[in-house]
CSV table of N, CA and C in Angstrom, one decimal:
chain,number,residue,atom,x,y,z
A,1,MET,N,6.2,17.5,8.6
A,1,MET,CA,5.1,16.5,8.4
A,1,MET,C,5.6,15.0,8.3
A,2,THR,N,4.8,14.0,9.0
A,2,THR,CA,5.1,12.7,9.1
A,2,THR,C,5.1,12.2,8.4
A,3,THR,N,6.4,11.2,8.4
A,3,THR,CA,6.1,9.9,6.9
A,3,THR,C,6.1,9.0,7.9
A,4,LYS,N,5.1,8.3,6.8
A,4,LYS,CA,4.0,7.0,7.4
A,4,LYS,C,4.3,5.9,6.5
A,5,ILE,N,4.4,4.5,6.2
A,5,ILE,CA,4.0,3.4,5.6
A,5,ILE,C,3.4,2.2,6.6
A,6,TRP,N,2.7,2.3,5.2
A,6,TRP,CA,1.7,1.0,5.3
A,6,TRP,C,2.8,-0.2,4.8
A,7,HIS,N,2.9,-0.8,6.5
A,7,HIS,CA,4.0,-1.9,6.7
A,7,HIS,C,3.3,-3.1,7.1
A,8,ASN,N,4.2,-4.5,6.2
A,8,ASN,CA,3.9,-5.6,6.5
A,8,ASN,C,5.0,-6.3,6.7
A,9,PRO,N,5.3,-6.7,8.2
A,9,PRO,CA,7.1,-7.2,8.6
A,9,PRO,C,7.5,-8.4,8.2
A,10,ARG,N,6.4,-9.0,7.4
A,10,ARG,CA,6.6,-10.4,7.0
A,10,ARG,C,7.1,-10.5,5.2
A,11,CYS,N,6.6,-9.0,4.6
A,11,CYS,CA,7.1,-8.8,3.8
A,11,CYS,C,8.4,-8.1,3.6
A,12,SER,N,9.3,-8.9,2.4
A,12,SER,CA,11.0,-8.8,2.0
A,12,SER,C,10.9,-6.9,1.8
A,13,LYS,N,9.8,-6.7,0.9
A,13,LYS,CA,10.1,-5.5,0.2
A,13,LYS,C,9.7,-4.5,0.8
A,14,SER,N,9.1,-4.9,2.2
A,14,SER,CA,8.5,-4.3,2.9
A,14,SER,C,9.5,-3.3,4.1
A,15,ARG,N,10.4,-4.9,4.5
A,15,ARG,CA,11.1,-4.5,5.2
A,15,ARG,C,12.3,-3.8,5.2
A,16,GLN,N,12.7,-4.4,3.2
A,16,GLN,CA,13.7,-3.1,2.5
A,16,GLN,C,13.5,-2.0,2.6
A,17,THR,N,11.9,-1.5,2.4
A,17,THR,CA,11.7,-0.5,2.2
A,17,THR,C,11.9,0.6,3.5
A,18,LEU,N,11.4,0.2,4.3
A,18,LEU,CA,11.3,0.7,6.2
A,18,LEU,C,13.3,0.7,6.3
A,19,ALA,N,13.9,0.0,6.0
A,19,ALA,CA,14.9,0.0,6.7
A,19,ALA,C,15.8,1.4,5.4
A,20,LEU,N,15.5,1.5,4.3
A,20,LEU,CA,16.3,2.4,3.3
A,20,LEU,C,15.8,3.8,3.6
A,21,LEU,N,14.2,4.1,4.4
A,21,LEU,CA,14.2,5.0,5.4
A,21,LEU,C,15.1,5.3,6.7
A,22,GLU,N,15.1,4.2,7.4
A,22,GLU,CA,15.8,4.3,8.6
A,22,GLU,C,17.3,4.8,7.9
A,23,GLU,N,17.9,4.3,7.0
A,23,GLU,CA,18.4,4.6,6.3
A,23,GLU,C,19.2,6.0,5.6
A,24,GLN,N,17.8,6.6,5.0
A,24,GLN,CA,17.9,8.1,5.1
A,24,GLN,C,17.8,9.3,6.1
A,25,GLY,N,17.9,8.5,7.6
A,25,GLY,CA,17.2,9.7,8.5
A,25,GLY,C,15.9,10.1,8.8
A,26,ILE,N,15.2,8.8,7.9
A,26,ILE,CA,14.0,8.9,8.4
A,26,ILE,C,12.9,7.7,9.5
A,27,ASN,N,12.2,8.3,10.2
A,27,ASN,CA,11.6,7.0,11.5
A,27,ASN,C,10.3,7.0,11.2
A,28,PRO,N,10.0,6.9,10.3
A,28,PRO,CA,8.1,6.7,9.9
A,28,PRO,C,7.6,6.4,10.7
A,29,GLU,N,5.9,6.7,10.7
A,29,GLU,CA,5.3,5.9,11.3
A,29,GLU,C,4.9,4.7,11.1
A,30,ILE,N,4.9,3.7,11.1
A,30,ILE,CA,4.1,2.4,11.0
A,30,ILE,C,3.3,2.1,11.2
A,31,GLN,N,2.1,1.6,10.1
A,31,GLN,CA,1.2,1.3,10.4
A,31,GLN,C,0.8,0.4,9.6
A,32,LEU,N,0.6,-1.3,10.7
A,32,LEU,CA,0.6,-2.3,10.1
A,32,LEU,C,-0.7,-3.0,9.9
A,33,TYR,N,-1.0,-2.6,8.3
A,33,TYR,CA,-2.2,-2.3,7.4
A,33,TYR,C,-3.2,-3.5,7.9
A,34,LEU,N,-2.4,-4.8,8.1
A,34,LEU,CA,-3.1,-5.9,7.8
A,34,LEU,C,-3.6,-6.1,9.4
A,35,GLU,N,-3.5,-5.2,10.3
A,35,GLU,CA,-4.0,-5.0,11.7
A,35,GLU,C,-4.8,-4.0,11.9
A,36,ASN,N,-4.4,-3.0,10.9
A,36,ASN,CA,-5.6,-1.8,11.5
A,36,ASN,C,-5.8,-1.1,9.8
A,37,ALA,N,-6.4,-2.1,9.3
A,37,ALA,CA,-6.5,-1.7,8.0
A,37,ALA,C,-7.1,-0.2,7.6
A,38,PRO,N,-6.5,0.3,6.6
A,38,PRO,CA,-7.0,1.4,6.1
A,38,PRO,C,-7.9,2.0,5.6
A,39,THR,N,-8.8,3.2,6.2
A,39,THR,CA,-10.4,3.2,5.9
A,39,THR,C,-10.4,3.8,4.3
A,40,ALA,N,-11.3,3.6,3.3
A,40,ALA,CA,-11.7,3.3,2.5
A,40,ALA,C,-11.1,5.7,2.3
A,41,GLN,N,-11.3,6.5,3.0
A,41,GLN,CA,-10.8,7.6,2.9
A,41,GLN,C,-9.3,7.3,2.6
A,42,ASP,N,-8.6,6.7,3.5
A,42,ASP,CA,-6.8,6.3,3.5
A,42,ASP,C,-6.6,5.6,1.9
A,43,ILE,N,-7.7,5.1,1.9
A,43,ILE,CA,-7.3,4.4,0.2
A,43,ILE,C,-7.6,5.4,-0.4
A,44,GLU,N,-8.4,6.5,-0.6
A,44,GLU,CA,-8.5,7.1,-1.7
A,44,GLU,C,-7.8,7.9,-2.2
A,45,GLN,N,-6.9,8.6,-0.7
A,45,GLN,CA,-5.5,9.4,-0.6
A,45,GLN,C,-5.1,8.7,-1.6
A,46,ALA,N,-4.5,7.7,-0.7
A,46,ALA,CA,-3.7,6.8,-1.3
A,46,ALA,C,-3.7,6.5,-3.2
A,47,LEU,N,-4.5,6.4,-3.8
A,47,LEU,CA,-5.2,6.4,-5.0
A,47,LEU,C,-4.5,7.8,-5.5
A,48,THR,N,-5.1,8.7,-5.0
A,48,THR,CA,-4.8,9.9,-5.4
A,48,THR,C,-3.1,10.1,-5.7
A,49,LEU,N,-2.6,10.3,-4.5
A,49,LEU,CA,-1.5,10.6,-4.2
A,49,LEU,C,-0.5,9.9,-5.4
A,50,LEU,N,-0.5,8.2,-5.5
A,50,LEU,CA,0.0,7.4,-6.5
A,50,LEU,C,-0.6,7.8,-8.1
A,51,GLY,N,-1.5,8.3,-7.8
A,51,GLY,CA,-2.1,8.4,-9.3
A,51,GLY,C,-2.5,7.0,-10.0
A,52,LYS,N,-3.1,6.2,-9.0
A,52,LYS,CA,-3.7,4.8,-9.8
A,52,LYS,C,-5.0,4.7,-9.3
A,53,ALA,N,-5.2,4.1,-10.3
A,53,ALA,CA,-6.8,2.9,-10.5
A,53,ALA,C,-6.4,2.0,-8.9
A,54,PRO,N,-7.9,1.6,-8.6
A,54,PRO,CA,-7.8,1.1,-7.6
A,54,PRO,C,-7.8,-0.7,-7.7
A,55,ARG,N,-7.5,-1.7,-8.7
A,55,ARG,CA,-7.0,-2.4,-9.3
A,55,ARG,C,-5.2,-2.3,-9.2
A,56,ASP,N,-4.7,-0.9,-9.5
A,56,ASP,CA,-3.7,-0.8,-9.6
A,56,ASP,C,-2.8,-0.9,-8.5
A,57,LEU,N,-3.3,-0.8,-7.2
A,57,LEU,CA,-2.9,-1.3,-5.9
A,57,LEU,C,-3.3,-2.1,-5.2
A,58,MET,N,-3.6,-3.2,-6.2
A,58,MET,CA,-4.4,-4.7,-5.9
A,58,MET,C,-3.0,-5.4,-5.6
A,59,ARG,N,-2.7,-6.3,-5.1
A,59,ARG,CA,-2.3,-7.7,-5.2
A,59,ARG,C,-2.9,-8.7,-6.3
A,60,ARG,N,-3.4,-8.5,-7.3
A,60,ARG,CA,-4.2,-9.4,-8.3
A,60,ARG,C,-3.6,-10.9,-8.4
A,61,GLY,N,-2.4,-11.2,-7.7
A,61,GLY,CA,-1.7,-12.6,-7.8
A,61,GLY,C,-2.2,-13.2,-6.5
A,62,GLU,N,-3.3,-12.7,-5.8
A,62,GLU,CA,-3.3,-13.2,-4.6
A,62,GLU,C,-4.9,-14.1,-4.6
A,63,ALA,N,-4.8,-15.6,-4.3
A,63,ALA,CA,-6.1,-16.3,-4.2
A,63,ALA,C,-7.1,-15.3,-3.8
A,64,LEU,N,-7.2,-15.0,-3.0
A,64,LEU,CA,-8.3,-13.7,-2.5
A,64,LEU,C,-8.9,-13.2,-3.2
A,65,TYR,N,-7.9,-12.3,-4.0
A,65,TYR,CA,-8.4,-11.1,-5.3
A,65,TYR,C,-9.8,-12.6,-6.7
A,66,LYS,N,-8.6,-13.8,-6.6
A,66,LYS,CA,-9.7,-14.3,-8.2
A,66,LYS,C,-11.0,-15.0,-7.1
A,67,ASP,N,-10.9,-15.4,-5.3
A,67,ASP,CA,-11.9,-16.1,-5.1
A,67,ASP,C,-13.2,-15.2,-5.0
A,68,LEU,N,-12.4,-13.8,-4.6
A,68,LEU,CA,-13.6,-12.3,-5.0
A,68,LEU,C,-14.1,-12.3,-5.7
A,69,GLY,N,-14.0,-12.0,-7.1
A,69,GLY,CA,-14.1,-12.1,-8.3
A,69,GLY,C,-13.8,-10.8,-8.6
A,70,LEU,N,-12.8,-10.5,-8.1
A,70,LEU,CA,-12.4,-9.0,-8.2
A,70,LEU,C,-12.0,-8.5,-9.5
A,71,ASP,N,-12.0,-9.6,-10.4
A,71,ASP,CA,-11.2,-9.2,-11.9
A,71,ASP,C,-12.7,-9.1,-13.0
A,72,ASP,N,-13.7,-8.7,-11.9
A,72,ASP,CA,-15.1,-8.7,-13.1
A,72,ASP,C,-15.1,-6.9,-13.0
A,73,PRO,N,-15.0,-6.7,-14.2
A,73,PRO,CA,-14.6,-5.8,-15.4
A,73,PRO,C,-16.1,-4.4,-15.0
A,74,ALA,N,-17.4,-5.0,-14.0
A,74,ALA,CA,-18.1,-4.6,-13.9
A,74,ALA,C,-18.2,-4.2,-12.4
A,75,LEU,N,-17.5,-4.3,-11.4
A,75,LEU,CA,-17.0,-4.0,-10.1
A,75,LEU,C,-16.9,-2.4,-10.4
A,76,SER,N,-17.3,-1.5,-9.5
A,76,SER,CA,-16.6,-0.1,-10.0
A,76,SER,C,-15.5,0.1,-8.8
A,77,HIS,N,-15.1,1.7,-9.4
A,77,HIS,CA,-14.3,1.9,-8.3
A,77,HIS,C,-14.2,1.7,-6.6
A,78,ALA,N,-15.3,2.2,-6.1
A,78,ALA,CA,-16.0,1.6,-5.1
A,78,ALA,C,-15.7,0.7,-4.6
A,79,ASP,N,-16.2,-0.4,-5.2
A,79,ASP,CA,-16.5,-1.7,-4.8
A,79,ASP,C,-15.4,-2.3,-4.7
A,80,LEU,N,-14.3,-1.5,-5.6
A,80,LEU,CA,-13.0,-2.5,-5.4
A,80,LEU,C,-11.9,-1.6,-3.8
A,81,VAL,N,-12.3,-0.1,-3.5
A,81,VAL,CA,-11.8,0.3,-2.3
A,81,VAL,C,-12.5,-0.5,-1.6
A,82,ALA,N,-14.0,-0.7,-1.4
A,82,ALA,CA,-14.5,-1.4,-0.5
A,82,ALA,C,-13.8,-2.7,-0.2
A,83,ALA,N,-13.2,-3.4,-1.3
A,83,ALA,CA,-12.5,-4.5,-1.2
A,83,ALA,C,-11.5,-4.7,-0.6
A,84,MET,N,-10.5,-3.3,-0.9
A,84,MET,CA,-9.3,-3.5,0.0
A,84,MET,C,-9.7,-3.2,1.3
A,85,MET,N,-10.4,-2.2,1.9
A,85,MET,CA,-10.5,-2.2,3.4
A,85,MET,C,-11.3,-3.0,4.2
A,86,ALA,N,-11.9,-4.1,3.4
A,86,ALA,CA,-12.3,-4.9,4.0
A,86,ALA,C,-11.3,-6.2,4.1
A,87,HIS,N,-10.6,-6.4,3.0
A,87,HIS,CA,-9.2,-7.2,2.8
A,87,HIS,C,-7.9,-7.0,2.8
A,88,PRO,N,-7.6,-5.9,3.9
A,88,PRO,CA,-6.0,-5.0,3.2
A,88,PRO,C,-5.1,-6.3,2.8
A,89,LYS,N,-5.4,-7.7,2.9
A,89,LYS,CA,-4.2,-8.3,2.0
A,89,LYS,C,-4.0,-7.7,1.0
A,90,LEU,N,-5.5,-7.7,0.1
A,90,LEU,CA,-5.4,-7.4,-1.1
A,90,LEU,C,-4.2,-5.7,-1.6
A,91,ILE,N,-4.2,-5.2,-0.6
A,91,ILE,CA,-3.3,-3.6,-0.7
A,91,ILE,C,-2.3,-4.3,-1.0
A,92,GLU,N,-1.2,-3.6,-2.2
A,92,GLU,CA,-0.1,-4.0,-2.2
A,92,GLU,C,0.8,-3.1,-1.5
A,93,ARG,N,1.7,-3.8,-1.6
A,93,ARG,CA,2.9,-3.1,-0.3
A,93,ARG,C,4.1,-2.9,-0.7
A,94,PRO,N,5.1,-1.9,0.1
A,94,PRO,CA,4.8,-1.1,1.3
A,94,PRO,C,4.5,0.2,0.6
A,95,VAL,N,3.3,1.3,0.8
A,95,VAL,CA,2.9,2.4,0.5
A,95,VAL,C,3.6,3.1,1.6
A,96,VAL,N,4.8,4.5,1.1
A,96,VAL,CA,5.1,5.5,2.2
A,96,VAL,C,4.3,7.1,1.5
A,97,PHE,N,4.0,7.3,2.6
A,97,PHE,CA,3.4,8.8,2.5
A,97,PHE,C,4.5,9.5,3.2
A,98,HIS,N,5.2,10.8,2.3
A,98,HIS,CA,5.7,11.9,3.0
A,98,HIS,C,5.9,13.4,1.7
A,99,GLN,N,5.2,14.0,2.9
A,99,GLN,CA,5.1,15.3,2.7
A,99,GLN,C,4.0,15.6,1.6
A,100,GLY,N,3.0,15.4,1.2
A,100,GLY,CA,1.9,15.1,0.7
A,100,GLY,C,1.9,14.2,-0.8
A,101,LYS,N,3.1,13.6,-0.4
A,101,LYS,CA,3.7,12.7,-1.6
A,101,LYS,C,3.1,11.0,-1.5
A,102,ALA,N,3.4,10.3,-2.0
A,102,ALA,CA,3.4,8.7,-1.8
A,102,ALA,C,3.4,7.9,-3.3
A,103,ALA,N,4.7,6.8,-2.5
A,103,ALA,CA,5.2,6.6,-3.7
A,103,ALA,C,4.8,4.5,-2.7
A,104,LEU,N,5.3,3.7,-3.5
A,104,LEU,CA,4.8,2.1,-3.7
A,104,LEU,C,6.6,1.7,-3.8
A,105,GLY,N,6.8,1.1,-2.5
A,105,GLY,CA,7.9,0.6,-2.7
A,105,GLY,C,7.9,-0.6,-3.0
A,106,ARG,N,8.1,-0.7,-4.5
A,106,ARG,CA,8.5,-1.9,-5.5
A,106,ARG,C,8.8,-1.3,-6.9
A,107,PRO,N,10.1,-1.2,-6.7
A,107,PRO,CA,11.2,-1.5,-5.8
A,107,PRO,C,11.5,-0.5,-4.9
A,108,PRO,N,11.9,-1.0,-3.7
A,108,PRO,CA,12.0,0.0,-2.1
A,108,PRO,C,12.7,1.5,-2.7
A,109,GLU,N,13.8,1.4,-3.6
A,109,GLU,CA,14.3,2.3,-4.3
A,109,GLU,C,13.4,3.5,-4.7
A,110,GLN,N,12.2,2.8,-4.9
A,110,GLN,CA,10.9,4.1,-5.6
A,110,GLN,C,10.6,5.2,-4.4
A,111,VAL,N,10.9,4.7,-3.7
A,111,VAL,CA,10.3,5.8,-2.6
A,111,VAL,C,11.6,6.6,-2.1
A,112,LEU,N,12.3,6.7,-2.7
A,112,LEU,CA,13.6,7.7,-2.8
A,112,LEU,C,13.3,8.5,-3.4
A,113,GLU,N,12.2,8.6,-4.7
A,113,GLU,CA,11.8,9.8,-5.3
A,113,GLU,C,10.6,10.7,-4.9
A,114,ILE,N,10.2,10.4,-3.3
A,114,ILE,CA,9.5,11.5,-2.6
A,114,ILE,C,10.3,12.1,-1.4
A,115,LEU,N,11.0,11.3,-1.3
A,115,LEU,CA,12.0,11.9,0.1
A,115,LEU,C,12.7,13.5,-0.3
C-alpha cells in the first residue's frame, strides 16, 4: 500500500515530516494539497482515520478561518469539510497516510506511530 503525504513544501513541519519518512526508507506519494485540494471524501477519510472532528484538522489561527466565520458553532460537520475543500490552506499539515492509518505530523515524529 502506498504511503501518501498532504505536503506543503513551504512549511517546516511538512518538510521535516517528509525527511523523516525518507529516513525510514519510505518514498511517499506527495500530494501538494494547496495545488491539488483533497476532495470531501478525502477529508472525511482523513478525519475518520485520525479520529478527529473537522475543526481539529483546521488551522484555526489562519486569518481566513476568522474571515469566513468558521468559529460559528452553528456550522455543521459538512459545512466545515466544504470549507476545507474550498480553501485547503485551512487544513492542518502535514497529514500522512500509511497502511490504512493516518497521522498528523505535528510534531513530525508523531508519524512514526503509524509506520
